[in-house]
Coordinates of C-alpha atoms (C1' of nucleotides) in Angstrom, one line a residue:
Chain G
M1 CA 11.8 7.7 -6.9
K2 CA 11.5 11.2 -5.4
R3 CA 9.2 12.3 -8.2
A4 CA 7.1 9.1 -7.9
F5 CA 6.8 9.7 -4.2
N6 CA 5.8 13.3 -4.7
V7 CA 3.0 12.2 -7.0
V8 CA 1.8 9.5 -4.6
Q9 CA 2.0 11.9 -1.6
A10 CA 0.1 14.7 -3.5
D11 CA -2.6 12.3 -4.5
L12 CA -2.9 10.7 -1.1
N13 CA -3.2 14.1 0.6
Q14 CA -5.9 15.1 -1.9
T15 CA -7.7 11.8 -1.2
L16 CA -7.6 12.4 2.6
K17 CA -8.4 16.1 2.5
P18 CA -12.2 15.7 2.5
L19 CA -11.7 13.6 5.7
G20 CA -9.6 16.2 7.4
L21 CA -6.6 14.0 7.4
R22 CA -3.0 14.3 6.1
M23 CA -0.7 11.4 5.2
V24 CA 0.9 11.5 8.7
T25 CA -2.4 11.8 10.7
Y26 CA -3.9 9.0 8.6
S27 CA -0.9 6.8 9.3
A28 CA -1.1 7.6 13.0
L29 CA -4.8 6.8 13.1
V30 CA -4.3 3.5 11.3
L31 CA -1.6 2.5 13.7
I32 CA -3.7 3.4 16.8
V33 CA -6.8 1.6 15.6
D34 CA -4.7 -1.5 14.7
N35 CA -2.7 -1.3 17.9
P36 CA -4.9 0.2 20.6
G37 CA -3.1 1.1 23.8
L38 CA 0.0 2.2 21.8
R39 CA 2.2 4.7 23.6
Q40 CA 3.3 8.0 22.0
S41 CA 6.9 7.0 22.0
Q42 CA 6.1 3.7 20.3
L43 CA 4.0 5.5 17.7
A44 CA 6.7 8.1 17.1
A45 CA 9.2 5.2 16.5
A46 CA 6.7 3.4 14.2
L47 CA 6.1 6.6 12.2
D48 CA 9.8 7.6 12.2
V49 CA 8.9 11.0 13.7
E50 CA 10.5 12.8 16.6
R51 CA 8.5 12.5 19.8
A52 CA 8.4 16.3 20.0
N53 CA 6.8 16.5 16.6
L54 CA 4.4 13.7 17.3
V55 CA 2.8 15.7 20.1
V56 CA 1.1 18.1 17.7
I57 CA -0.1 15.2 15.5
V58 CA -1.7 13.4 18.5
D59 CA -3.1 16.8 19.7
E60 CA -4.8 17.1 16.4
L61 CA -6.4 13.7 16.5
E62 CA -7.4 14.1 20.2
R63 CA -8.9 17.5 19.6
R64 CA -11.1 16.0 16.9
D65 CA -12.2 13.2 19.3
L66 CA -10.7 10.5 17.1
I67 CA -8.5 9.2 19.8
S68 CA -8.0 9.5 23.5
R69 CA -4.9 9.8 25.7
D70 CA -5.3 7.5 28.6
R71 CA -2.9 7.4 31.5
V72 CA -1.1 4.0 31.9
P73 CA -1.5 2.9 35.6
S74 CA 1.7 0.9 35.5
D75 CA 3.8 3.8 34.2
R76 CA 2.3 7.1 35.0
R77 CA 4.7 8.9 32.7
A78 CA 3.1 7.3 29.6
Y79 CA -0.1 7.8 27.7
A80 CA -1.9 4.9 26.0
L81 CA -3.5 5.9 22.7
N82 CA -6.9 4.5 22.0
P83 CA -9.3 5.2 19.1
T84 CA -12.8 6.5 19.9
P85 CA -15.9 5.2 18.0
A86 CA -15.6 8.3 15.8
G87 CA -11.9 7.4 15.2
R88 CA -12.8 3.9 14.2
H89 CA -15.5 5.2 11.9
L90 CA -13.2 7.7 10.2
Y91 CA -10.6 4.9 9.9
E92 CA -13.0 2.8 7.9
R93 CA -13.9 5.7 5.6
A94 CA -10.2 6.6 5.2
L95 CA -9.3 3.0 4.3
E96 CA -11.9 3.0 1.7
A97 CA -10.7 6.3 0.2
V98 CA -7.1 5.0 0.2
R99 CA -8.1 1.9 -1.7
G100 CA -9.2 4.3 -4.4
H101 CA -6.0 6.2 -4.2
E102 CA -4.0 3.0 -4.5
A103 CA -6.0 1.8 -7.5
R104 CA -5.3 5.2 -9.2
M105 CA -1.6 5.1 -8.5
L106 CA -1.1 1.4 -9.5
N107 CA -3.6 1.8 -12.3
G108 CA -3.7 -1.6 -14.0
M109 CA -0.3 -2.7 -12.7
E110 CA 0.2 -6.4 -12.7
E111 CA -0.1 -8.0 -9.3
E112 CA 3.4 -9.5 -9.6
T113 CA 4.9 -6.1 -10.4
K114 CA 3.4 -4.7 -7.3
Q115 CA 4.8 -7.4 -5.2
V116 CA 8.3 -7.0 -6.6
V117 CA 8.2 -3.3 -5.9
I118 CA 6.9 -3.7 -2.4
R119 CA 9.6 -6.3 -1.6
A120 CA 12.3 -4.0 -3.1
M121 CA 11.1 -1.0 -1.0
S122 CA 11.1 -3.2 2.2
R123 CA 14.5 -4.3 1.4
I124 CA 15.8 -0.8 0.9
R125 CA 14.2 0.3 4.2
R126 CA 15.6 -2.6 6.1
G127 CA 19.0 -2.2 4.5
S128 CA 19.5 0.8 6.9
E129 CA 19.0 -1.2 10.0
G130 CA 22.7 -1.9 10.6
G131 CA 23.4 -5.6 10.7
S132 CA 24.8 -7.6 7.8
R133 CA 22.3 -10.4 7.7
G134 CA 21.3 -11.2 4.1
G135 CA 17.7 -11.5 3.1
Chain L
M1 CA 7.7 4.0 -0.1
K2 CA 8.2 7.1 2.1
R3 CA 10.4 5.2 4.4
A4 CA 12.4 3.7 1.6
F5 CA 12.8 7.1 0.1
N6 CA 13.9 8.6 3.4
V7 CA 16.6 6.0 3.6
V8 CA 17.8 6.6 0.1
Q9 CA 17.8 10.4 0.5
A10 CA 19.7 10.2 3.8
D11 CA 22.3 7.9 2.3
L12 CA 22.6 10.0 -0.8
N13 CA 23.0 13.2 1.2
Q14 CA 25.7 11.6 3.3
T15 CA 27.4 10.4 0.2
L16 CA 27.4 13.9 -1.4
K17 CA 28.3 15.8 1.8
P18 CA 32.1 15.4 1.4
L19 CA 31.7 17.0 -2.0
G20 CA 29.7 19.9 -0.6
L21 CA 26.6 18.8 -2.6
R22 CA 23.0 18.0 -1.6
M23 CA 20.5 15.9 -3.5
V24 CA 19.1 18.9 -5.3
T25 CA 22.4 20.6 -6.1
Y26 CA 23.8 17.3 -7.4
S27 CA 20.7 16.9 -9.6
A28 CA 21.1 20.4 -10.9
L29 CA 24.8 20.0 -11.6
V30 CA 24.1 16.8 -13.5
L31 CA 21.4 18.4 -15.6
I32 CA 23.6 21.4 -16.4
V33 CA 26.6 19.3 -17.4
D34 CA 24.4 17.0 -19.5
N35 CA 22.5 19.9 -21.0
P36 CA 24.9 22.9 -21.2
G37 CA 23.2 26.1 -22.1
L38 CA 20.0 25.1 -20.1
R39 CA 18.0 28.1 -18.9
Q40 CA 16.9 28.5 -15.3
S41 CA 13.3 28.1 -16.0
Q42 CA 14.0 24.9 -17.9
L43 CA 16.1 23.6 -15.1
A44 CA 13.4 24.5 -12.6
A45 CA 10.8 22.5 -14.6
A46 CA 13.2 19.6 -15.0
L47 CA 13.8 19.5 -11.2
D48 CA 10.2 20.2 -10.4
V49 CA 11.2 23.2 -8.3
E50 CA 9.7 26.6 -8.3
R51 CA 11.8 29.2 -10.2
A52 CA 12.0 31.3 -7.1
N53 CA 13.5 28.4 -5.1
L54 CA 15.9 27.5 -7.9
V55 CA 17.6 30.9 -7.7
V56 CA 19.3 30.0 -4.4
I57 CA 20.3 26.6 -5.8
V58 CA 21.9 28.2 -8.8
D59 CA 23.4 30.9 -6.6
E60 CA 25.1 28.2 -4.6
L61 CA 26.6 26.4 -7.6
E62 CA 27.7 29.7 -9.1
R63 CA 29.3 31.0 -5.9
R64 CA 31.4 27.8 -5.9
D65 CA 32.4 28.4 -9.5
L66 CA 30.9 25.1 -10.6
I67 CA 28.6 26.8 -13.2
S68 CA 28.3 30.2 -14.8
R69 CA 25.3 32.3 -15.7
D70 CA 25.7 33.5 -19.2
R71 CA 23.4 36.1 -20.8
V72 CA 21.5 34.7 -23.8
P73 CA 22.0 37.2 -26.7
S74 CA 18.8 36.3 -28.4
D75 CA 16.7 36.8 -25.2
R76 CA 18.3 39.1 -22.7
R77 CA 15.9 38.2 -20.0
A78 CA 17.3 34.6 -19.8
Y79 CA 20.5 33.1 -18.4
A80 CA 22.2 30.1 -20.0
L81 CA 23.7 27.8 -17.4
N82 CA 27.0 26.2 -18.3
P83 CA 29.4 24.1 -16.2
T84 CA 32.9 25.4 -15.5
P85 CA 35.9 23.0 -15.7
A86 CA 35.6 22.7 -11.9
G87 CA 31.9 21.9 -12.3
R88 CA 32.7 19.1 -14.8
H89 CA 35.4 17.8 -12.5
L90 CA 33.1 17.7 -9.4
Y91 CA 30.4 16.1 -11.6
E92 CA 32.7 13.2 -12.4
R93 CA 33.6 12.8 -8.7
A94 CA 29.9 13.0 -7.7
L95 CA 28.9 10.4 -10.3
E96 CA 31.5 8.0 -8.9
A97 CA 30.3 8.6 -5.3
V98 CA 26.7 8.0 -6.4
R99 CA 27.6 4.8 -8.0
G100 CA 28.7 3.6 -4.6
H101 CA 25.5 4.9 -3.1
E102 CA 23.4 3.0 -5.6
A103 CA 25.4 -0.2 -5.0
R104 CA 24.7 0.2 -1.3
M105 CA 21.0 0.8 -1.7
L106 CA 20.4 -1.9 -4.2
N107 CA 22.9 -4.2 -2.5
G108 CA 22.8 -7.4 -4.5
M109 CA 19.5 -6.8 -6.0
E110 CA 18.8 -8.7 -9.2
E111 CA 19.0 -6.6 -12.4
E112 CA 15.5 -7.6 -13.4
T113 CA 14.1 -6.5 -10.1
K114 CA 15.8 -3.1 -10.5
Q115 CA 14.3 -2.7 -14.0
V116 CA 10.8 -3.6 -12.8
V117 CA 11.0 -1.0 -10.0
I118 CA 12.4 1.7 -12.2
R119 CA 9.6 1.1 -14.7
A120 CA 6.9 1.1 -12.0
M121 CA 8.3 4.4 -10.6
S122 CA 8.3 6.0 -14.1
R123 CA 4.8 4.8 -14.6
I124 CA 3.6 6.3 -11.3
R125 CA 5.3 9.6 -12.2
R126 CA 3.8 9.8 -15.6
G127 CA 0.4 8.7 -14.3
S128 CA 0.0 12.3 -13.0
E129 CA 0.5 13.9 -16.4
G130 CA -3.2 14.3 -17.1
G131 CA -4.3 12.5 -20.2
S132 CA -6.0 9.1 -20.3
R133 CA -3.8 7.3 -22.7
G134 CA -3.1 3.8 -21.4
G135 CA 0.4 2.5 -21.1
Chain X
dT1 C1' 20.2 8.6 36.3
dA2 C1' 17.0 7.5 32.5
dT3 C1' 12.6 8.0 30.2
dT4 C1' 7.8 10.0 28.7
dG5 C1' 5.7 13.7 27.2
dT6 C1' 6.1 18.5 26.5
dT7 C1' 7.5 23.4 25.0
dA8 C1' 10.3 26.4 22.6
dT9 C1' 13.0 27.2 18.8
dA10 C1' 15.7 27.0 14.7
dC11 C1' 16.5 25.3 10.3
dT12 C1' 15.2 23.6 5.8
dC13 C1' 11.8 23.1 2.0
dT14 C1' 8.3 24.7 -0.4
dA15 C1' 4.7 28.0 -2.2
dT16 C1' 3.0 32.7 -3.4
dA17 C1' 3.0 37.5 -4.5
dA18 C1' 5.2 41.3 -6.3
dC19 C1' 9.0 43.5 -8.5
dT20 C1' 12.6 44.5 -12.8
dA21 C1' 14.0 44.0 -17.2
dT22 C1' 13.2 42.5 -21.0
dA23 C1' 10.1 40.6 -24.9
Chain D
dT1 C1' 0.5 42.0 -22.1
dA2 C1' 3.5 38.1 -21.1
dT3 C1' 7.9 35.9 -19.6
dA4 C1' 12.8 35.2 -17.0
dG5 C1' 14.8 35.9 -13.1
dT6 C1' 14.7 37.9 -8.5
dT7 C1' 13.2 39.2 -3.8
dA8 C1' 10.7 38.8 0.3
dT9 C1' 7.9 36.2 3.0
dA10 C1' 4.8 32.7 4.9
dG11 C1' 3.8 28.0 5.8
dA12 C1' 4.9 23.4 6.3
dG13 C1' 8.1 19.7 8.1
dT14 C1' 11.8 18.4 10.8
dA15 C1' 15.6 18.4 14.4
dT16 C1' 17.5 19.7 19.0
dA17 C1' 17.7 21.3 23.7
dA18 C1' 15.7 21.8 27.9
dC19 C1' 12.1 21.1 31.3
dA20 C1' 8.5 18.5 34.7
dA21 C1' 6.8 14.3 36.2
dT22 C1' 7.8 9.8 36.9
dA23 C1' 10.6 5.5 36.9

DNA sequence: TATTGTTATACTCTATAACTATA
DNA sequence: TATAGTTATAGAGTATAACAATA
């Protein structure tokens, strides 16, 4: 699993390199475009990254004018993260590139196999969320 | 996949902690016990770790008397890595602990599902080995 | 008191270059 | 000239503590 993930990560980073993105900045951009107004702490939780480490990731996206940090009037401690038009544009280009990456990684894999793998991964992930509810 | 791997790695490291092993030292020990006489460069390739970084891993196992570095008479540049009795003993204990870890991670997963996932991972790994032979 | 974002920092992993002793 | 192991070091990624502003 580690080896497979290493291969996927290496190919994904190569795929995103021409766009100036890494796996984590890509993931952050996608989440912000899909959930405009997201707060940094929510994004950190969604990415499973420490808030402290997310700061530099958001800095990077903001510096490139892909997103903006907007003060939340109702809670002046927090920032709402919103994509800029440039951010939405890069998002579209990145999604297209990642489709190619996925096709490469899953090269000719049967649809049912993909679904079985995705379900197994989700199950392993969720297995760590305490609780003992089956599923 | 990243998230699932993070969960697996965290649980595996917790599992191995009481034995004083990490994922990589466990993997190295297993490979040395299963392939006594292995050379460092071969082990580095098998683990997909730089030779330079393997040195400290082997140092750690040697310092704990789990393995020995034995000069190869036919090539005095190389070291043959062999497990000590203590290394073989810890190997057995670690294997037992890892069986529990796997049971936790795959909790109740159907045998066929496991096989499908393992095959998919192998395929993704091998997909990066150049060549264009189909599979 | 607690939380959001931030800074500083340390620790681990990983990658690269250069060295030694052999071949 | 090339290879096995080693050292030193630099760069990522990640984790923790402490702070200011705000709740």
